[in-house]
Coordinates of C-alpha atoms in Angstrom, one line a residue:
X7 CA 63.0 82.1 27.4
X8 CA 64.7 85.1 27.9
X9 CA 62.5 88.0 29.8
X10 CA 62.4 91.4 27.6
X11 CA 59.9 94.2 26.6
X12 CA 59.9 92.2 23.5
X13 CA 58.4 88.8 25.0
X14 CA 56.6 90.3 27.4
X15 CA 54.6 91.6 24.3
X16 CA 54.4 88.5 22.5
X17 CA 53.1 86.4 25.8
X18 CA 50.3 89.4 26.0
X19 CA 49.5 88.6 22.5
X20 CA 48.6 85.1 23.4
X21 CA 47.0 86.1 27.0
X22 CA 50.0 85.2 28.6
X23 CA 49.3 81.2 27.8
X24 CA 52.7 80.1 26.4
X25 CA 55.2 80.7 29.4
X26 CA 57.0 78.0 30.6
X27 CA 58.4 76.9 33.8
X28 CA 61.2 79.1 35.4
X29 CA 63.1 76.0 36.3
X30 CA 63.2 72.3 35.8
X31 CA 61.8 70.0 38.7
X32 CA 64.6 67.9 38.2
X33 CA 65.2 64.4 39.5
X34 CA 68.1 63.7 41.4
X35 CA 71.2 61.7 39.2
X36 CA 73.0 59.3 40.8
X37 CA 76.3 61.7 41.5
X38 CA 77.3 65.1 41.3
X39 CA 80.5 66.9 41.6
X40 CA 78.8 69.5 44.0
X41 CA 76.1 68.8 46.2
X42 CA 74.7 72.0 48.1
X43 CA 72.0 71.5 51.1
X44 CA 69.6 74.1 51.2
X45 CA 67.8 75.9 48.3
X46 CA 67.2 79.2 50.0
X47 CA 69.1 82.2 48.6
X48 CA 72.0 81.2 50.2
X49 CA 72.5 77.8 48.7
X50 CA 70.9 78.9 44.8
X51 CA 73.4 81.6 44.7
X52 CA 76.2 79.6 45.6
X53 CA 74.7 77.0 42.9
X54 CA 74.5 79.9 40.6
X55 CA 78.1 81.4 41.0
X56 CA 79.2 77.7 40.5
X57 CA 78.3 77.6 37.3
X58 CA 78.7 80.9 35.9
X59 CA 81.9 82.2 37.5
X60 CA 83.6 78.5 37.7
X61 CA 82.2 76.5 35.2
X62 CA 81.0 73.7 37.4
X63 CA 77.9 73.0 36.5
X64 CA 77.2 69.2 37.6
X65 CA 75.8 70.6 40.9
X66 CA 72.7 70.3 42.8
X67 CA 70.8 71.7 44.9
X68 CA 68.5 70.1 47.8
X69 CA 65.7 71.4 49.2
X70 CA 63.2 69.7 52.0
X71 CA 60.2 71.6 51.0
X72 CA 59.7 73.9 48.2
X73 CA 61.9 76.7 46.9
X74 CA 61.4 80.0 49.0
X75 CA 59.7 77.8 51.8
X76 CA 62.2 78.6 54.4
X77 CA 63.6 81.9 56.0
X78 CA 64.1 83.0 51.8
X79 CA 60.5 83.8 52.3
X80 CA 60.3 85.0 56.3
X81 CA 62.5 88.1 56.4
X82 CA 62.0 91.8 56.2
X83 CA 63.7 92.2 53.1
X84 CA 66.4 95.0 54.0
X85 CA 69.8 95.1 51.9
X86 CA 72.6 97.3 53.2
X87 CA 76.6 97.4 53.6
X88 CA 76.2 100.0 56.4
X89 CA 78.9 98.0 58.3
X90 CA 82.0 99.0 60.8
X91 CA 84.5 96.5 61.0
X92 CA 86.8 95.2 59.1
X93 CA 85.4 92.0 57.5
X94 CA 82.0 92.8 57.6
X95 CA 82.5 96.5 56.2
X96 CA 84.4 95.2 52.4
X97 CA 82.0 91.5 52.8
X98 CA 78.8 93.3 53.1
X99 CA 79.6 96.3 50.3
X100 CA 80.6 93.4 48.0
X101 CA 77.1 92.0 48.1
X102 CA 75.3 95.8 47.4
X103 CA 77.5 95.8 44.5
X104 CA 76.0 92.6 43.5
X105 CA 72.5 93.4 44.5
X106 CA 72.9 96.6 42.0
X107 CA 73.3 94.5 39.1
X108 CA 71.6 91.5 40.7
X109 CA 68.4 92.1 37.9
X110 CA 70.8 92.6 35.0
X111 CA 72.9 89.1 35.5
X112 CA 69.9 87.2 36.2
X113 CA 67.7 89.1 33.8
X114 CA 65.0 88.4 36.8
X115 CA 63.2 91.6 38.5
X116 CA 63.9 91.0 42.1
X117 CA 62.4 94.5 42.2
X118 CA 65.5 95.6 44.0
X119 CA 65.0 99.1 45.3
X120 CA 67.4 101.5 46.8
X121 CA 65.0 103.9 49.1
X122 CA 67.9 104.7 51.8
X123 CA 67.8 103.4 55.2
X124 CA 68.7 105.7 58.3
X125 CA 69.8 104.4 61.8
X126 CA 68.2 107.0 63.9
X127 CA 70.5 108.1 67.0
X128 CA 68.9 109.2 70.3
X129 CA 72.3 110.2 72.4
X130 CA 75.5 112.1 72.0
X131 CA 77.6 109.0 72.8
X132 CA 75.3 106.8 70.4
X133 CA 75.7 109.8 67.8
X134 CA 79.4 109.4 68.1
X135 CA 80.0 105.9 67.4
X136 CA 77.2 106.5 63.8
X137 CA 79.7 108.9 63.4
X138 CA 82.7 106.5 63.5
X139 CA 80.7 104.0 61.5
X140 CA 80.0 106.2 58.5
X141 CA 83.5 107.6 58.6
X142 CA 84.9 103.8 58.5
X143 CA 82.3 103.4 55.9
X144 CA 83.5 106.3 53.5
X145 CA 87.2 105.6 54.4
X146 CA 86.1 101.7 52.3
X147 CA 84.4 103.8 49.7
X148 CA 81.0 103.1 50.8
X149 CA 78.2 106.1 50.9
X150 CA 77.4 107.3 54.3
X151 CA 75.9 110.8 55.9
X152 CA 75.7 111.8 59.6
X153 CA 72.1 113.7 59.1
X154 CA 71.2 116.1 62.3
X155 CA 67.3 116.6 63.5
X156 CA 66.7 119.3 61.3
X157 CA 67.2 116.7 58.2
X158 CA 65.5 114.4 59.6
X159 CA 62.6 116.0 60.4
X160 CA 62.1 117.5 57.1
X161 CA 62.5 114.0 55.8
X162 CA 60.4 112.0 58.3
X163 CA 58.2 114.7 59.8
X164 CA 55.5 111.8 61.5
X165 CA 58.4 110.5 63.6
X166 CA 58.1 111.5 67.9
X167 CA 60.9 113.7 67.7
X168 CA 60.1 114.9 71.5
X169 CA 60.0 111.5 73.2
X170 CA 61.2 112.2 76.6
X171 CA 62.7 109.0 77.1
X172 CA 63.8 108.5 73.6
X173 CA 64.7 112.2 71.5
X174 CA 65.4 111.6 68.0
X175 CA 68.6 114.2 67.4
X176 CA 70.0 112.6 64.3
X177 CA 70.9 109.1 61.9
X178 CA 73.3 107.8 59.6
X179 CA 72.3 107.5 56.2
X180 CA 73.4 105.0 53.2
X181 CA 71.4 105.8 50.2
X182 CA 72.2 103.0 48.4
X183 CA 70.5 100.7 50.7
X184 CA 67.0 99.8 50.9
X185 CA 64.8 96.5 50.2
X186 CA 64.3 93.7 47.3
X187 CA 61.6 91.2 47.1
X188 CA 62.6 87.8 48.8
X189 CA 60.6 85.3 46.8
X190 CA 61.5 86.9 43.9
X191 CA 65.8 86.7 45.1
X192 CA 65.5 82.8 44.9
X193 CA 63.5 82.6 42.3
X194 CA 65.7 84.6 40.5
X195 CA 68.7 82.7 41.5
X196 CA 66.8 79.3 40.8
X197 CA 65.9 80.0 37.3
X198 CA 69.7 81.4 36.4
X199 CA 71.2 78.4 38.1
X200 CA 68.8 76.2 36.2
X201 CA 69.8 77.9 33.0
X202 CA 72.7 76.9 33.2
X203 CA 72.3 73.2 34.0
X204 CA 72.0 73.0 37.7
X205 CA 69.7 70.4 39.5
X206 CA 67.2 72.4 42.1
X207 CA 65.7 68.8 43.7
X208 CA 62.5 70.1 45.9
X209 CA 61.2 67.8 48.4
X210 CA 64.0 66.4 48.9
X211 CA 65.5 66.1 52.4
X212 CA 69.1 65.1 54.1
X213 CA 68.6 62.6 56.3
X214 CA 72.4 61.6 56.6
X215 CA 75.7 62.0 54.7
X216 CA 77.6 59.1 52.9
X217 CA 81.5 58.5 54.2
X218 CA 84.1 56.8 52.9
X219 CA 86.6 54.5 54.6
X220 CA 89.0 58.0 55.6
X221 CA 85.7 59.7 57.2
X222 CA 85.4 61.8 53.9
X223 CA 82.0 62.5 52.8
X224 CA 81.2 61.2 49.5
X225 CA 77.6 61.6 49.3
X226 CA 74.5 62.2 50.9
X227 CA 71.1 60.3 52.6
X228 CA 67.9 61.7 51.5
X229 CA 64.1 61.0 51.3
X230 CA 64.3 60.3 47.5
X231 CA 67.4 58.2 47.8
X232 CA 71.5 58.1 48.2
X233 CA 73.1 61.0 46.2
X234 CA 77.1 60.9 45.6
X235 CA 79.2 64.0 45.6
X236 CA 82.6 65.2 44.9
X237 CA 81.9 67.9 47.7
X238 CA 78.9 68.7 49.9
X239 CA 78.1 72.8 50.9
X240 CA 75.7 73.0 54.0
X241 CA 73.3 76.3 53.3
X242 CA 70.8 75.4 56.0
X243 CA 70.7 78.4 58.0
X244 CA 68.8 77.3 61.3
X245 CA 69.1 74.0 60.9
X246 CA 72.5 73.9 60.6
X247 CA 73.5 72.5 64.4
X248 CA 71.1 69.4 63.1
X249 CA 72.4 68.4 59.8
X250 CA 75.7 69.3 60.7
X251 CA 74.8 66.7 63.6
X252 CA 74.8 63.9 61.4
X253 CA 78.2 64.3 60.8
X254 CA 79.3 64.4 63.8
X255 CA 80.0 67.9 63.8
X256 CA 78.9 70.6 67.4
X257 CA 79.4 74.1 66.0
X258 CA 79.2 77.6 67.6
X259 CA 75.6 78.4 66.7
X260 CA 72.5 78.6 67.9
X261 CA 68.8 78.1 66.3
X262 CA 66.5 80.8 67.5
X263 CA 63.4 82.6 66.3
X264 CA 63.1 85.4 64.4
X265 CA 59.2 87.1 64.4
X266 CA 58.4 89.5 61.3
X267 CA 55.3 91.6 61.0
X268 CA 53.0 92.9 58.0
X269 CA 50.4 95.4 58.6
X270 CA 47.3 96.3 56.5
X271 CA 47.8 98.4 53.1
X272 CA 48.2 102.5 53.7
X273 CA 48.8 104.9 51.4
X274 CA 52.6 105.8 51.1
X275 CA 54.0 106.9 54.2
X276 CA 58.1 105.3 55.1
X277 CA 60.4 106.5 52.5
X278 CA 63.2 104.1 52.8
X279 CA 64.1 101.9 55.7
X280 CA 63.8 103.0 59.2
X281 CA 65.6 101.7 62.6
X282 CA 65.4 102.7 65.8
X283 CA 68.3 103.7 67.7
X284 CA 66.8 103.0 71.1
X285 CA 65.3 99.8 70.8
X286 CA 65.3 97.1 68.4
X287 CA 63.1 98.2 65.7
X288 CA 62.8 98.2 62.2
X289 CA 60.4 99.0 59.4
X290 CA 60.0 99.8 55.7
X291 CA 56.7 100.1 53.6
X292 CA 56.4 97.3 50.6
X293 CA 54.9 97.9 47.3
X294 CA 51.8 96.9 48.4
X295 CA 51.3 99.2 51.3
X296 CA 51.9 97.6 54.4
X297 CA 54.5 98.3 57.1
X298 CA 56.8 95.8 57.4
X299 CA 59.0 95.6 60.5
X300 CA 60.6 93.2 63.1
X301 CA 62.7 93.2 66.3
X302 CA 64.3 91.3 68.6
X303 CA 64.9 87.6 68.8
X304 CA 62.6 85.0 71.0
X305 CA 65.9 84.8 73.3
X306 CA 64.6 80.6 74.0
X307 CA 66.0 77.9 70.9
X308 CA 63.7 76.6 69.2
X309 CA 63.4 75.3 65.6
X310 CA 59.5 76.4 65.5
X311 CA 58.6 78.7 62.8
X312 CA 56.7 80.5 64.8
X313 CA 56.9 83.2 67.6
X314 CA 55.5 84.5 71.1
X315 CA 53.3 86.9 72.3
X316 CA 56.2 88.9 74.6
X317 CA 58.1 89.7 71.9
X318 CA 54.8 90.7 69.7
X319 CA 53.8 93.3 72.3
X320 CA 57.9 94.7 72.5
X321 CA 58.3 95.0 68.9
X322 CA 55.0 96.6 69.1
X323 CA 56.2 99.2 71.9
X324 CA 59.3 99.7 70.0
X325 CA 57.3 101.3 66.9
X326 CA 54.9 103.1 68.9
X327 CA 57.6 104.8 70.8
X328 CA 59.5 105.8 67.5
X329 CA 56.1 107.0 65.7
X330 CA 52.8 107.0 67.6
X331 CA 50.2 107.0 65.0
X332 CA 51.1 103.6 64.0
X333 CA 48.8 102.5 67.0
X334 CA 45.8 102.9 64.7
X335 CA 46.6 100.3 61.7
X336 CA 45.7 97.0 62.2
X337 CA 48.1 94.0 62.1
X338 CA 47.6 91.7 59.2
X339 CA 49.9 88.8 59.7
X340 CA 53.0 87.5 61.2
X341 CA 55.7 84.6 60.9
X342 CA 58.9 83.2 62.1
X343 CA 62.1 82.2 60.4
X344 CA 64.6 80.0 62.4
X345 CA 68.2 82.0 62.6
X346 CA 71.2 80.5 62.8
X347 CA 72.9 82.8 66.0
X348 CA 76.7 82.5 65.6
X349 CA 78.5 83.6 68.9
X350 CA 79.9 86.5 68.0
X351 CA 77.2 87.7 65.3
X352 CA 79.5 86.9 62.8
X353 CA 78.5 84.5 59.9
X354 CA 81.0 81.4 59.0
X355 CA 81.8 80.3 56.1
X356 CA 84.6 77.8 55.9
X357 CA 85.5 73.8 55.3
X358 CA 85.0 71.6 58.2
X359 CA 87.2 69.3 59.9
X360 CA 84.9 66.8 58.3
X361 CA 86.8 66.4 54.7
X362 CA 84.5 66.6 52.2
X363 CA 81.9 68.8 53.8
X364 CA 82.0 72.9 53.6
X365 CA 80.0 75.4 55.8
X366 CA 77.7 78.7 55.0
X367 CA 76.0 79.5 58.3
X368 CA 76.1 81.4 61.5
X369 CA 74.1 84.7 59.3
X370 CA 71.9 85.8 62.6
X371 CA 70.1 89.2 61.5
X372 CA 71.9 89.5 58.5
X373 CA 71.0 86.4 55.9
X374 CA 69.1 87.9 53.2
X375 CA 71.2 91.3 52.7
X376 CA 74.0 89.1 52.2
X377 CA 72.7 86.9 50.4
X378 CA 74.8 87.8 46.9
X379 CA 77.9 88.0 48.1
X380 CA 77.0 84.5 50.2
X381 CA 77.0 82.7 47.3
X382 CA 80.1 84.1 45.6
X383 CA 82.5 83.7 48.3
X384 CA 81.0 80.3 49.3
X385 CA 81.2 78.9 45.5
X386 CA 84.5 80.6 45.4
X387 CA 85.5 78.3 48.4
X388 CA 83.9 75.1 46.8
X389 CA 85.8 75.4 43.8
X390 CA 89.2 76.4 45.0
X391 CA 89.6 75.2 48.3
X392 CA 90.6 78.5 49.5
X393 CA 88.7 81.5 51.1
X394 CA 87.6 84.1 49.4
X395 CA 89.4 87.7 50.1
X396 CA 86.5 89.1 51.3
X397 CA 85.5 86.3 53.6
X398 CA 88.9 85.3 55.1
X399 CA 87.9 86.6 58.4
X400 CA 84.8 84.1 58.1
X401 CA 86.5 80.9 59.3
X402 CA 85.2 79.0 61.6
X403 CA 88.6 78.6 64.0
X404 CA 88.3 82.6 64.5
X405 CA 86.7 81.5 67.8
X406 CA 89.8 79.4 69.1
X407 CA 92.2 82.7 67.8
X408 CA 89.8 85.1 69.8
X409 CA 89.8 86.6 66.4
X410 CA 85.9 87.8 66.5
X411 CA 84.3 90.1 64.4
X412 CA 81.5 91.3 67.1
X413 CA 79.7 93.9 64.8
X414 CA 77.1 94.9 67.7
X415 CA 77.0 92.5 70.0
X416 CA 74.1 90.8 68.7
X417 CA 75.7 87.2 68.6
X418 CA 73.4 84.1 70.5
X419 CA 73.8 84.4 74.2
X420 CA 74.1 80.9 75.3
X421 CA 73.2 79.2 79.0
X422 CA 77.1 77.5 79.4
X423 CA 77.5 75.0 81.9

């Protein structure tokens, strides 16, 4: 069924009775000529762009749990292209162009909305280098404004603009960025994909991959049974060092937590999306109410989807530094995704040396902004055996060329011995 004012009318006519499922629970066929691991936004918009842009439509997708049960439905969902290096800047514009239309191709309301986001500044030096940013970012034809305290205050009056430790003179603003629902991205993305004849297999886990006698994999282990491909795509995010594993494969990642944070329901309060220049801090206000922000990592692996109490109280500090009257609303819940922390920060997307097997991982911070243009460049790469243009600086031998693209430093920061 096709969603439109016009159905919507004629489902209210029936109390909303006769809708049917947004996607098939398909069971798994015997061989396919793309078989994608993961069925997070990553891996159902890879699925998606498979079909519609190549034509390849004898593809499936395999989930382990349920579809949005992984870090699809644990993030803060912020999309921006506020980006200043090359690689990242034209990558990460590419998927806000996508995200603009996102509701239109998939004719799905991911209630994508573009509130703004500004990157406060607290410091000449740390204005300058906004500054460079957002000239790097118009020079690539992206929207960008270096706003002064003044604008800022008139926009954001309930911020601490006379922090002694932390003064508020300024931040770079993209309009065009802001938030979308999560669960409603891959849901979104499952039901196009499914549309269009894609297999989304839930409850199905990769417990091994199938080689031939050249080491190529031709298939894959899982709970429900061997399933034979023409090519696999790993879109795992934090598990990627562990199914990667099984084929004998030790990449440049690490798995770490990631804690996110919902407060009770207020009236309207953040206009767009809010960071803070002196600290790791970030939050927005849902449709519902609450403030929804987030920090740094839990800086020890783990693949627990859950988090500590250190990093609580410093994400905690971090808001109450940037605007103090936040100390009065109550916390309402918390959770953990697992991030997949690439060395340099840097996501990698790229064939393995294993032949057969192709890799979308590494995303750190930035998985679900990127989650669009993800899927085109990685189907892209699936069908043609060649990078994409915008994601030729992806590959994962950039770290034997010294060729990374280390956006703020934020990459894992591993214990080498």
């Amino acid at each position: 069924m096709k969603y439109s004012i016009f159905s919507l009318a004629k489902a209210a006519l029936s109390g909303h009775k006769g809708w049917g499922r947004a996607w098939r629970d398909a069971p798994p066929k015997s061989h396919y000529d793309v078989v994608i691991i993961g069925g997070g936004g990553h891996g159902l918009a890879t699925a998606y762009h498979l079909a519609h842009q190549y034509g390849i439509r004898n593809v499936a997708v395999l989930e382990k749990g349920w579809i949005g049960s992984g870090n699809a439905g644990r993030n803060t969902t912020i999309i921006r292209s506020n980006y200043g290096l090359p690689g990242n800047t034209g990558f990460y514009e590419l998927s806000m162009k996508l995200w603009e239309r996102m509701e239109q191709d998939l004719n799905y309301n991911a209630m994508v909305s573009q509130r703004g986001i500004v990157n406060l500044y607290h410091s000449d030096a740390q204005r300058d280098a906004f500054a460079r940013r957002g000239n790097t970012m118009r020079i690539n034809g992206i929207d960008a404004e270096l706003l002064d305290r003044a604008q800022i205050q008139q926009m954001m009056p309930f911020l601490n603009f006379d922090n002694a430790r932390f003064p508020i003179q300024g931040g770079l603003l993209q309009r065009r960025a802001g938030t979308a629902r999560h669960d409603a991205v891959v849901w979104g993305y499952a039901r196009a994909a499914d549309l269009l004849g894609v297999d989304i297999i839930q409850n199905c886990e990769v417990t091994g991959f199938v080689r031939d006698h050249n080491g190529k994999v031709t298939g894959v282990e899982t709970s429900r049974g061997r399933i034979g491909a023409g090519k696999v795509g790993m879109a795992v995010a934090g598990s990627t060092s562990r199914v990667a594993g099984m084929a004998g494969l030790r990449l440049p990642i690490e798995s770490h937590v990631l804690q996110a944070f919902v407060s009770e329901a207020i009236k309207p309060l953040i206009p767009g999306v809010i960071t803070f220049g002196a600290g790791h801090f970030y939050v927005s206000q849902s449709d519902k109410g609450g403030l929804v922000f987030g920090g740094d990592l839990d800086g020890y692996n783990s693949y627990a989807q859950r988090g500590n109490m250190p990093v609580m109280e410093d994400v905690c500090e971090g808001g109450m530094a940037l605007m103090p009257m936040i100390g009065r609303i109550r916390l309402l819940r918390q959770w953990g995704g697992i991030m997949d922390m690439s060395m340099d920060g840097t996501p990698i997307i790229d064939k393995t040396p294993v032949d057969g097997l192709y890799l979308n991982a590494g995303w750190c911070y930035g998985g679900f902004k990127a989650t669009p243009a993800s899927g085109l460049v990685f189907a892209h790469l699936l069908a043609t055996d060649t990078p994409h243009e915008e994601a030729k600086r992806f590959r994962l031998d950039r770290f034997e060329r010294g060729a990374m693209i280390d956006e703020k430093g934020q990459g894992a920061q591993p214990n080498l011995h």
